[in-house]
Amino acid sequence: MSSANRRPRFRLNTQVLVFALVLISIPWLSYRFVAETRVFMIEGQTQAQEQLARGIVTLFQGRDDLLAELPYLDSQQVVFSHPLTGQTKVDGYTNEWLDFQLFANHFGSGEGSEDGYSLLLGEKDDRIFGLVRIQDDKTVLRTKGTPKLDLSDHLRLTLPDRNGNERRLVMVATNAGAMEVWYVKEDWATPQYRSPSSSFIIKAVMRQLVDGYLVEFALPKYFLNQRQEFGLAVADVDSEDGTMRHLKTLVGADTTVESHFNLLAMRAPEAHKILSSLSRSDSQIVIYDNHLQVRASVGQVSPPQSEQIKPQDVFERIQSWLNQGLDWFIAIPAYLNPVQAASQERDLLNRALDKKFASGRWHKGPTEQVFAVAAPIADQEGELLGVVLIKQSTAQILGLQKQAMENIALLSLSTMLVILLVLLLFSWRQAMRIRRLGREAQQIVDPDGRLRTDRLHNETRAGDEIGDLARSFSGVVARLHEHQEFMSTMPRTLRHEVNNPLNATMTSLENLQMHGVAEGQQRYIDSAQRGLVKISAIVEKLADAANLEAALHEDELEPLNLLHLLQTYVHHQNPGTLGGLADVVFESDQQVIYVAGVDYRIEQLLDKLLDNARDFRADGSLITVRLYQQEYDCYLEVENNGLNIPLELIAGMFNSMVSARAAGAGHAHFGLGLYIVRLISQFHGGSVSAHNLSQPEGVMFRVRLPILLV
């Protein structure tokens, strides 16, 4: 058959692999659907954000009164505050300040100097917060108990009250952590009171850095006057004797805090009111003037992070591992740090200052993307008034995607487990049915190859393919059983049918011989009689072999002295005439051996073995019959010298109709002798085996019989 006509074969492992790929494709297709949905939602969010920016530009177009409320004085610098959201703590860390790092005010001690500091101010509720980062190659802390406050690094804060009086505060640290805030006199060294201010009113914390230190403080809003003026200076004391090296201020290194104040710019109320109606939970809207100072801001890009709770039980741990796996699966590998994100935001604002509509996106974190739109705000004549910046996070979309992925993962995992469980149960049930059918098929045939029953019982009533197979096989067994029954009764029927004409023929020949025959014709009558005797013997042998199994079931086992039986049998086998030579010898070292048996069946067994030995022995050689006992069994061996049995015949030579004699032998042989030996051995609870011998060459048949314990 050519290879082109062969049908492709799909093995079981190939089918299982295809099925596994189909199962895996279900969650993969679901993920692709969720991913495409995320892209669609993000694009829709981007378009909505651009439309919102255009709407805000329309609201603020020509409203120069909203963006020019504060008096910009030549001698005063304006420091803008930023709205703080979420949980705000004075702890020396910058978590709540990350969105405002771009707008920090930077001050230095002079051109080329490495010293300097940056300032960020914020507001929440009724308090003002400040974050000061000082660059200092050597930080000098105050020794506790020192009467002077200007012998170590410290911060000076000047706050004019509503009556025109000045309040002077010094923030100084004796170690990293909480700082002391002292009211001081005009020399900035002598405390006004014996103890520092209560931390419930003014709180400050210092944290050391590699190149300096960081100070975070908070004070009430009512400390400011109507003009919201304040003064801040950083005192850097590095010499060993505690003398002041230089003073860094907001207005420059060549001035003092006492001569100038700075303005703290709060939010424009009207602009803030307009933006409040447009606020969203996942977006931030910031209005800048044309100097890129924040005038109004609402909302926040990312909601405050909730504290993670460690999983307690096994199911929570599994859910946590699943979430980590999903985070890794949908995570964005590269994202911008706060400094890089601030640079991207600054670029958008600069493009908006050029009266261009600018938009961009960047990854704020591994699972969060930020979209930003910057649009210019102009007056009626087209002059630039300010810039609106809208930042929106995809945290909500990604959260929905993550939730959808969790649901898909759990549903897919549960579905796959259920499907696999059902498949395992189904395959186990099918395998058990096939095994049960196979066991029954093996048991319907006895060791002799005969059918024990005429039908199968298992799975014949099933309505599936296995049931069809069982019914088909049961039909085959029924037909084989009918044929076996016919073959078993055929020898008896054949004997009956053949004996009638044989008897008539024998009688006719005898009558013919009695009436006399012509000279020379007697030899023909003798030849015909010998042929008829052979035919009768053949029929008798076939009938005896067929009836033997049924006859054995009618015999009863009795205690039998096997040693005495064999001695007597061998004695009668040798010629009794004078001068005759014995051809069978008996060997045994036992005194007595009892077995449960039937004497004439044992003799029948010996007849077959001796007939077989005589046919195959070497001329003039003896046949040895041997009997011995080992533990609970006795062994009867018949040994003759002659040719070995071909190896290919040894395994099946005890089956019926198997013979090693050459065709054309003098007597008719049908391979039934050794088959009868096996049946008689099994009837007595034993077995028979054949063995080739060497030195000299010969054959030995060994019959094992269980002894009878008396």
XYZ file of C-alpha atoms in Angstrom, residues 20 48 88 134-135 153 302 376 384 441 443 481 485 490 495 536 619 646:
18
model
C -4.589 20.164 26.569
C -12.451 61.908 27.283
C -0.215 62.925 55.830
C 19.456 70.516 52.729
C 22.708 69.674 50.976
C 22.906 73.240 62.040
C -3.379 57.690 42.486
C -2.764 76.668 26.998
C -1.170 83.385 27.368
C -12.490 -13.087 28.115
C -11.436 -16.825 32.055
C -18.802 -23.064 21.787
C -19.542 -29.118 21.312
C -18.004 -36.107 16.673
C -17.261 -44.511 16.107
C -11.304 -49.675 14.195
C 17.902 -49.427 19.144
C 13.045 -30.023 18.967
